[in-house]
Amino acid sequence: MYISRAVGFAAGALRTQNVASIVSRPLGIQAAVKARTYATEATPAGQIRSVIGAVVDVQFEQDNLPAILNALEVKDHAGGRLVLEVAQHLGENTVRTIAMDGTEGLVRGQKVVDTGAPITIPVGKEVLGRIINVIGEPIDERGPINAKTHRGIHAEAPEFVDQSPTPEILETGIKVVDLLAPYARGGKIGLFGGAGVGKTVLIQELINNIAKAHGGYSIFCGVGERTREGNDLYHEMMETGVIKLEGDSKCALVFGQMNEPPGARARVALTGLTIAEYFRDEEGQDVLLFIDNIFRFTQAGSEVSALLGRIPSAVGYQPTLSTDMGGMQERITTTKNGSITSVQAVYVPADDLTDPAPATTFAHLDATTIQRFLSQPFAVAQVFTGYEGRLVKLQDTIRSFQEILDGKHDSLPETAFYMQGSISDVIKRSEELAKEMGGQ
């Protein structure tokens, strides 16, 4: 009778008439708590039902479905540790997941367990000088990372009240950047260009210069780029002293190369960002986050979206393009504890700046007001654009530019700056927009 009551208590079926008899026996409490602990620690397990490329469907028992974005692990996988991320609930106790590595060798009926948390990676000073993949495993053949702290790669962006932008210039040591297009500390900088124009070379030079002069920590995310470039970067960093095998390194590398499945390429930027967030929030550091290439992040998201059967939007991109980009970019910001300054290489497909991928990235980068103001309607293109051509005198251009930099027109909507002449035209356009909105 006593054993059945203890087990009933462990299962959560606590009846009033059983409380007194159980509590009155010290040994009974220990047995019940122990049984309760074992019941809590039971890990939900499922079985693979289908494998279609990087998409794996897993069926669980009733009421044991893992949450969306939870990480699952395939047991007894010949290729090593294989992590699946839950993307959809299909019904009939089945979830659709995206694999973070190759699915070769998987079979139906193979056991899968729910970790109960999102993909969790090591963070802290232990990852400096190391190369890790999307799930936080070291891939530099230098042994395990014995980190004291781990974090999930999915997190909310800092609240607006916690953000604290500081108008301070980040000195890069590159003349053309510091003189003509200075970078703001805690801002987002985009390096736009087609294939082979030198985006990665410029990022590598920035890492080298800033790691030496800045003295802070840098995180490099290789998102869908060439493995050879990552290998070259690693050895160059060791030669220049940015990475020291004996310790005291200033940079961590996170790689998800172009040969990786789309799930890994879509999440590796979040892995690097999570490491940067730790140094900002817990260590109070000013961190530099380099992402090469942010277009591959969008491209991988498009592949994942197609694999999940979502209806594509313009040019075949995922319908959640703006949401995916915003969810990551909003986490890159300056708070009261520290800052993250991000430099992102942006591949422009076919040199088309109106492509949805680079166009969506534009909105999250600094100096968008200047970018719009530098547009100008041409008289010869009026038949195509519908805008009357404007001739702007040099004095008006300099005056308008200076006023924008001084912040005199921060109250005007950015839309009013597009395809205008001098700042007077911008003010007039903003008044027209205000009347249109008021009329509605």
Coordinates of C-alpha atoms in Angstrom, one line a residue:
M1 CA 0.0 0.0 0.0
Y2 CA 2.8 2.4 0.9
I3 CA 4.7 1.8 -2.4
S4 CA 1.6 2.5 -4.5
R5 CA 1.1 5.8 -2.6
A6 CA 4.7 6.9 -3.2
V7 CA 4.5 6.1 -6.9
G8 CA 1.2 7.9 -7.1
F9 CA 2.8 11.0 -5.5
A10 CA 5.7 10.7 -8.0
A11 CA 3.3 10.7 -10.9
G12 CA 1.6 13.8 -9.7
A13 CA -1.7 12.1 -8.7
L14 CA -1.7 13.7 -5.2
R15 CA -4.8 12.8 -3.3
T16 CA -5.7 14.6 0.0
Q17 CA -6.3 11.3 1.9
N18 CA -2.8 10.1 1.0
V19 CA -0.9 13.2 2.1
A20 CA -0.8 12.5 5.9
S21 CA 0.4 8.9 5.6
I22 CA 3.1 9.8 3.1
V23 CA 4.4 12.9 4.9
S24 CA 4.4 11.1 8.3
R25 CA 7.1 8.7 7.0
P26 CA 10.5 10.4 6.3
L27 CA 11.7 7.4 4.2
G28 CA 8.5 7.7 2.1
I29 CA 9.3 11.3 1.2
Q30 CA 12.7 10.4 0.0
A31 CA 11.4 7.6 -2.2
A32 CA 8.7 9.8 -3.6
V33 CA 11.0 12.7 -4.4
K34 CA 13.5 10.3 -6.0
A35 CA 10.8 8.7 -8.2
R36 CA 9.5 12.2 -9.1
T37 CA 13.0 13.2 -10.2
Y38 CA 13.4 10.2 -12.4
A39 CA 10.0 10.9 -14.0
T40 CA 11.0 14.5 -14.6
E41 CA 14.3 13.6 -16.1
A42 CA 12.7 11.3 -18.7
T43 CA 13.6 12.6 -22.1
P44 CA 10.9 12.6 -24.8
A45 CA 12.0 10.3 -27.6
G46 CA 10.7 9.8 -31.1
Q47 CA 11.4 7.9 -34.3
I48 CA 12.3 9.1 -37.8
R49 CA 9.4 8.7 -40.2
S50 CA 10.8 10.2 -43.4
V51 CA 14.0 11.7 -44.7
I52 CA 13.9 14.1 -47.7
G53 CA 17.3 15.7 -48.1
A54 CA 17.8 18.1 -45.2
V55 CA 14.2 17.7 -44.0
V56 CA 13.5 15.0 -41.4
D57 CA 10.1 14.1 -40.1
V58 CA 10.1 12.7 -36.5
Q59 CA 7.1 11.1 -34.7
F60 CA 6.8 11.3 -31.0
E61 CA 4.5 9.8 -28.4
Q62 CA 1.2 11.5 -27.4
D63 CA 1.7 14.8 -25.5
N64 CA 5.5 14.7 -25.9
L65 CA 5.9 17.0 -28.9
P66 CA 9.0 19.2 -28.7
A67 CA 8.6 23.0 -29.0
I68 CA 9.3 24.9 -32.2
L69 CA 13.0 25.7 -32.5
N70 CA 13.9 22.9 -30.0
A71 CA 17.1 20.9 -30.9
L72 CA 16.7 17.2 -31.4
E73 CA 19.6 14.7 -31.5
V74 CA 19.7 11.5 -33.5
K75 CA 21.0 8.5 -31.6
D76 CA 23.5 6.1 -33.0
H77 CA 24.2 8.1 -36.1
A78 CA 27.3 6.8 -37.9
G79 CA 28.4 10.3 -39.0
G80 CA 28.7 11.6 -35.4
R81 CA 26.4 14.0 -33.6
L82 CA 23.5 15.1 -35.8
V83 CA 21.3 17.9 -34.5
L84 CA 17.8 18.6 -36.0
E85 CA 15.9 21.8 -35.3
V86 CA 12.1 21.7 -35.1
A87 CA 10.5 23.9 -37.7
Q88 CA 6.9 22.7 -38.0
H89 CA 4.2 20.6 -36.2
L90 CA 2.5 18.5 -38.8
G91 CA -0.2 16.7 -36.7
E92 CA -0.4 13.1 -35.7
N93 CA 2.4 13.8 -33.2
T94 CA 4.9 14.4 -36.0
V95 CA 7.3 17.3 -36.3
R96 CA 9.2 18.5 -39.3
T97 CA 12.8 19.3 -38.7
I98 CA 15.8 20.8 -40.5
A99 CA 19.1 19.0 -40.2
M100 CA 22.3 20.9 -39.2
D101 CA 24.5 18.4 -41.0
G102 CA 24.3 15.8 -43.8
T103 CA 21.5 13.2 -43.5
E104 CA 23.4 10.4 -45.2
G105 CA 22.9 7.1 -43.4
L106 CA 19.7 8.0 -41.6
V107 CA 17.0 5.3 -41.7
R108 CA 13.3 5.2 -40.8
G109 CA 12.7 4.1 -37.3
Q110 CA 16.0 5.5 -35.9
K111 CA 15.6 7.0 -32.4
V112 CA 15.6 10.7 -31.9
V113 CA 15.6 12.5 -28.5
D114 CA 14.4 16.0 -27.6
T115 CA 17.1 18.1 -25.8
G116 CA 14.4 20.3 -24.4
A117 CA 16.1 23.5 -25.5
P118 CA 17.2 25.3 -28.6
I119 CA 20.7 24.7 -30.1
T120 CA 23.1 25.5 -27.3
I121 CA 26.7 26.6 -27.8
P122 CA 29.7 27.4 -25.6
V123 CA 30.4 31.1 -25.0
G124 CA 33.0 33.0 -23.1
K125 CA 36.8 33.5 -23.4
E126 CA 37.2 29.7 -23.9
V127 CA 36.0 30.1 -27.5
L128 CA 38.5 32.8 -28.4
G129 CA 41.1 31.4 -30.8
R130 CA 38.9 28.5 -31.8
I131 CA 36.9 27.5 -34.8
I132 CA 33.4 26.2 -34.1
N133 CA 30.5 25.1 -36.3
V134 CA 26.8 26.0 -36.0
I135 CA 26.1 23.7 -33.1
G136 CA 29.2 24.8 -31.1
E137 CA 31.5 21.9 -31.9
P138 CA 35.2 22.7 -32.4
I139 CA 36.4 21.9 -36.0
D140 CA 40.0 23.0 -35.6
E141 CA 41.2 19.6 -34.3
R142 CA 42.5 21.2 -31.1
G143 CA 40.3 19.2 -28.7
P144 CA 37.1 20.1 -26.9
I145 CA 36.1 23.5 -25.6
N146 CA 35.8 23.4 -21.9
A147 CA 33.5 26.4 -21.5
K148 CA 31.8 27.3 -18.2
T149 CA 28.8 29.0 -19.9
H150 CA 26.5 27.9 -22.6
R151 CA 23.7 29.8 -24.4
G152 CA 20.9 29.1 -26.8
I153 CA 21.3 30.7 -30.2
H154 CA 17.7 32.0 -30.3
A155 CA 17.1 35.1 -28.2
E156 CA 15.0 38.2 -28.1
A157 CA 16.5 41.6 -29.2
P158 CA 17.3 44.0 -26.4
E159 CA 14.4 46.2 -25.3
F160 CA 14.3 49.8 -26.6
V161 CA 14.9 51.2 -23.1
D162 CA 18.0 49.1 -22.7
Q163 CA 19.6 50.4 -25.9
S164 CA 22.2 53.2 -25.7
P165 CA 23.6 54.5 -29.0
T166 CA 26.8 56.4 -28.7
P167 CA 28.0 58.8 -31.4
E168 CA 31.5 57.7 -31.5
I169 CA 33.7 56.9 -34.6
L170 CA 35.4 53.5 -34.9
E171 CA 38.9 54.1 -36.2
T172 CA 39.8 51.4 -38.8
G173 CA 43.3 52.5 -40.0
I174 CA 42.1 52.4 -43.6
K175 CA 42.3 55.9 -45.1
V176 CA 39.5 55.8 -47.5
V177 CA 37.1 54.5 -44.8
D178 CA 38.2 56.8 -41.9
L179 CA 38.2 59.9 -44.2
L180 CA 35.2 59.5 -46.5
A181 CA 32.9 57.0 -44.9
P182 CA 33.8 56.6 -41.2
Y183 CA 32.2 53.8 -39.2
A184 CA 30.2 54.5 -36.1
R185 CA 30.9 52.4 -33.0
G186 CA 27.9 50.2 -32.3
G187 CA 26.5 50.6 -35.8
K188 CA 26.0 48.3 -38.8
I189 CA 28.2 48.7 -41.9
G190 CA 27.5 46.9 -45.2
L191 CA 30.1 46.2 -47.8
F192 CA 28.1 45.8 -51.1
G193 CA 29.5 44.4 -54.3
G194 CA 29.4 41.6 -56.8
A195 CA 31.6 38.5 -56.8
G196 CA 35.4 38.9 -56.6
V197 CA 35.5 42.7 -55.9
G198 CA 37.3 42.4 -52.5
K199 CA 34.6 42.3 -49.8
T200 CA 36.3 39.5 -47.9
V201 CA 39.8 41.1 -48.3
L202 CA 38.6 44.3 -46.8
I203 CA 36.9 42.5 -43.9
Q204 CA 40.2 40.5 -43.2
E205 CA 42.1 43.8 -43.2
L206 CA 39.6 45.4 -40.8
I207 CA 40.0 42.4 -38.4
N208 CA 43.8 42.6 -38.5
N209 CA 43.8 46.4 -37.9
I210 CA 41.1 46.7 -35.3
A211 CA 42.3 43.6 -33.3
K212 CA 45.7 45.3 -32.9
A213 CA 44.6 48.9 -32.3
H214 CA 41.2 48.3 -30.7
G215 CA 42.3 45.6 -28.3
G216 CA 38.8 44.2 -28.0
Y217 CA 37.2 40.9 -29.1
S218 CA 36.2 40.1 -32.7
I219 CA 33.8 37.4 -33.9
F220 CA 34.0 36.3 -37.5
C221 CA 31.1 34.4 -39.0
G222 CA 31.7 32.7 -42.3
V223 CA 28.2 32.2 -43.7
G224 CA 28.1 30.1 -46.8
E225 CA 31.5 31.1 -48.1
R226 CA 34.4 29.2 -49.5
T227 CA 36.2 26.7 -47.1
R228 CA 39.5 27.8 -48.6
E229 CA 39.0 31.4 -47.6
G230 CA 38.2 30.3 -44.0
N231 CA 41.4 28.2 -43.9
D232 CA 43.5 31.1 -45.2
L233 CA 42.0 33.5 -42.7
Y234 CA 42.7 31.2 -39.8
H235 CA 46.4 30.8 -40.8
E236 CA 46.8 34.5 -41.5
M237 CA 45.4 35.3 -38.0
M238 CA 47.9 33.0 -36.4
E239 CA 50.8 34.6 -38.4
T240 CA 49.7 38.1 -37.3
G241 CA 49.1 37.2 -33.7
V242 CA 45.4 37.8 -33.6
I243 CA 45.0 34.1 -32.8
K244 CA 47.5 32.6 -30.4
L245 CA 47.5 28.8 -29.8
E246 CA 48.9 29.2 -26.3
G247 CA 46.1 31.6 -25.3
D248 CA 45.2 35.3 -25.1
S249 CA 43.5 35.3 -28.6
K250 CA 41.4 38.2 -29.7
C251 CA 39.1 36.5 -32.2
A252 CA 36.7 33.6 -32.5
L253 CA 35.7 32.0 -35.8
V254 CA 32.3 30.5 -36.6
F255 CA 32.1 28.7 -39.9
G256 CA 29.2 27.3 -41.9
Q257 CA 30.7 26.9 -45.4
M258 CA 28.9 26.7 -48.7
N259 CA 29.1 22.9 -48.7
E260 CA 27.0 22.7 -45.5
P261 CA 23.3 22.0 -45.6
P262 CA 21.0 25.0 -45.7
G263 CA 19.9 24.5 -42.1
A264 CA 23.5 25.1 -40.9
R265 CA 24.0 28.1 -43.2
A266 CA 20.7 29.6 -42.0
R267 CA 21.7 29.4 -38.3
V268 CA 25.5 29.9 -38.2
A269 CA 25.1 33.7 -38.1
L270 CA 23.0 33.3 -35.0
T271 CA 25.7 31.2 -33.4
G272 CA 28.3 33.9 -33.9
L273 CA 25.9 36.6 -32.8
T274 CA 25.2 34.7 -29.6
I275 CA 28.9 34.7 -28.7
A276 CA 29.1 38.4 -29.4
E277 CA 26.1 39.0 -27.2
Y278 CA 27.7 37.2 -24.3
F279 CA 30.7 39.4 -24.4
R280 CA 28.5 42.5 -24.7
D281 CA 26.0 41.6 -22.0
E282 CA 28.1 39.7 -19.4
E283 CA 31.6 41.0 -20.0
G284 CA 30.6 44.6 -20.8
Q285 CA 32.9 44.6 -23.9
D286 CA 32.7 46.5 -27.2
V287 CA 32.6 43.6 -29.6
L288 CA 33.2 43.6 -33.4
L289 CA 31.0 41.1 -35.4
F290 CA 32.1 40.4 -39.0
I291 CA 29.6 38.5 -41.2
D292 CA 30.8 37.2 -44.5
N293 CA 28.3 36.9 -46.3
I294 CA 24.9 38.1 -45.1
F295 CA 23.4 37.3 -48.5
R296 CA 24.2 33.6 -47.9
F297 CA 22.1 33.9 -44.7
T298 CA 19.1 35.0 -46.8
Q299 CA 19.9 32.4 -49.5
A300 CA 19.9 29.6 -47.0
G301 CA 16.7 30.8 -45.5
S302 CA 15.2 30.7 -49.0
E303 CA 16.3 27.1 -49.4
V304 CA 14.9 26.1 -46.0
S305 CA 11.6 27.8 -46.8
A306 CA 11.3 25.9 -50.1
L307 CA 12.1 22.6 -48.3
L308 CA 9.3 23.3 -45.8
G309 CA 6.9 23.9 -48.7
R310 CA 6.2 27.5 -48.1
I311 CA 4.9 29.6 -51.0
P312 CA 7.8 31.8 -52.2
S313 CA 7.6 35.6 -52.5
A314 CA 9.3 37.9 -55.0
V315 CA 12.2 36.4 -57.0
G316 CA 11.7 33.1 -55.2
Y317 CA 12.8 34.3 -51.7
Q318 CA 11.0 33.2 -48.6
P319 CA 7.8 35.0 -47.6
T320 CA 9.4 35.7 -44.2
L321 CA 12.5 37.4 -45.6
S322 CA 12.0 40.7 -43.7
T323 CA 11.1 38.9 -40.5
D324 CA 14.2 36.6 -40.7
M325 CA 16.5 39.5 -41.4
G326 CA 15.0 41.8 -38.8
G327 CA 15.1 39.1 -36.1
M328 CA 18.9 38.8 -36.5
Q329 CA 19.8 42.4 -37.2
E330 CA 17.8 43.8 -34.2
R331 CA 20.0 41.8 -31.9
I332 CA 23.1 43.6 -33.2
T333 CA 22.9 46.8 -31.2
T334 CA 24.5 48.9 -28.4
T335 CA 23.2 48.5 -24.9
K336 CA 24.0 50.2 -21.6
N337 CA 26.5 47.3 -20.9
G338 CA 28.5 47.3 -24.2
S339 CA 28.2 47.4 -27.9
I340 CA 28.3 45.2 -31.0
T341 CA 29.7 46.9 -34.1
S342 CA 28.9 44.8 -37.2
V343 CA 30.6 44.8 -40.6
Q344 CA 28.7 42.7 -43.1
A345 CA 29.7 41.7 -46.6
V346 CA 26.7 41.8 -48.9
Y347 CA 26.8 40.0 -52.2
V348 CA 24.6 41.7 -54.8
P349 CA 23.3 39.1 -57.2
A350 CA 23.8 40.2 -60.8
D351 CA 24.8 43.7 -59.5
D352 CA 21.0 44.4 -59.0
L353 CA 20.6 46.6 -55.9
T354 CA 16.8 46.2 -56.2
D355 CA 17.0 42.5 -55.5
P356 CA 15.0 41.7 -52.4
A357 CA 17.9 40.3 -50.5
P358 CA 20.3 43.3 -50.6
A359 CA 17.3 45.7 -50.6
T360 CA 16.1 44.2 -47.3
T361 CA 19.6 44.5 -45.8
F362 CA 19.7 48.2 -46.7
A363 CA 17.1 49.0 -44.2
H364 CA 19.1 47.7 -41.3
L365 CA 22.4 49.5 -42.1
D366 CA 23.5 53.0 -41.1
A367 CA 23.4 56.1 -43.3
T368 CA 20.2 55.2 -45.2
T369 CA 19.2 58.9 -45.1
I370 CA 22.3 59.9 -46.9
Q371 CA 21.9 57.1 -49.4
R372 CA 18.4 58.2 -50.3
F373 CA 19.4 61.9 -50.5
L374 CA 22.2 61.1 -53.0
S375 CA 19.6 59.8 -55.4
Q376 CA 18.6 62.4 -58.0
P377 CA 16.0 62.5 -60.8
F378 CA 17.5 62.9 -64.2
A379 CA 15.7 64.8 -67.0
V380 CA 16.6 62.2 -69.6
A381 CA 15.1 59.4 -67.5
Q382 CA 11.8 61.3 -66.7
V383 CA 9.8 59.1 -69.1
F384 CA 10.9 56.0 -67.1
T385 CA 10.9 57.3 -63.5
G386 CA 8.0 59.8 -63.6
Y387 CA 10.2 62.3 -61.7
E388 CA 11.0 65.7 -63.2
G389 CA 14.8 66.2 -63.6
R390 CA 16.6 68.4 -61.1
L391 CA 19.8 70.4 -61.6
V392 CA 21.4 71.1 -58.2
K393 CA 24.1 73.7 -57.6
L394 CA 27.3 72.6 -55.8
Q395 CA 26.6 75.1 -53.0
D396 CA 23.2 73.7 -52.4
T397 CA 24.5 70.1 -52.4
I398 CA 27.2 71.0 -49.8
R399 CA 24.7 72.9 -47.6
S400 CA 22.1 70.2 -47.8
F401 CA 24.6 67.5 -47.0
Q402 CA 26.0 69.4 -44.0
E403 CA 22.6 70.0 -42.6
I404 CA 21.7 66.3 -42.8
L405 CA 25.0 65.4 -41.0
D406 CA 24.3 68.0 -38.3
G407 CA 20.9 66.3 -37.6
K408 CA 18.8 69.3 -38.5
H409 CA 16.4 67.2 -40.6
D410 CA 16.2 64.0 -38.4
S411 CA 12.5 64.6 -38.0
L412 CA 11.8 64.3 -41.7
P413 CA 10.7 60.8 -43.0
E414 CA 13.4 59.0 -45.0
T415 CA 11.0 58.5 -47.9
A416 CA 11.0 62.3 -48.5
F417 CA 14.8 62.2 -49.3
Y418 CA 14.4 59.9 -52.2
M419 CA 14.7 61.3 -55.7
Q420 CA 14.8 64.9 -54.7
G421 CA 17.1 67.9 -55.5
S422 CA 18.3 70.2 -52.6
I423 CA 17.1 70.0 -49.0
S424 CA 14.4 72.5 -49.8
D425 CA 12.8 70.0 -52.2
V426 CA 13.1 67.4 -49.4
I427 CA 11.2 69.6 -46.9
K428 CA 8.5 70.3 -49.5
R429 CA 8.1 66.6 -50.2
S430 CA 7.8 65.8 -46.5
E431 CA 5.0 68.4 -46.2
E432 CA 3.2 66.8 -49.1
L433 CA 3.6 63.4 -47.5
A434 CA 2.2 64.7 -44.2
K435 CA -0.9 66.2 -46.0
E436 CA -1.4 62.8 -47.8
M437 CA -1.3 60.9 -44.5
G438 CA -3.6 63.5 -42.9
G439 CA -6.1 63.2 -45.8
Q440 CA -6.3 59.5 -45.3

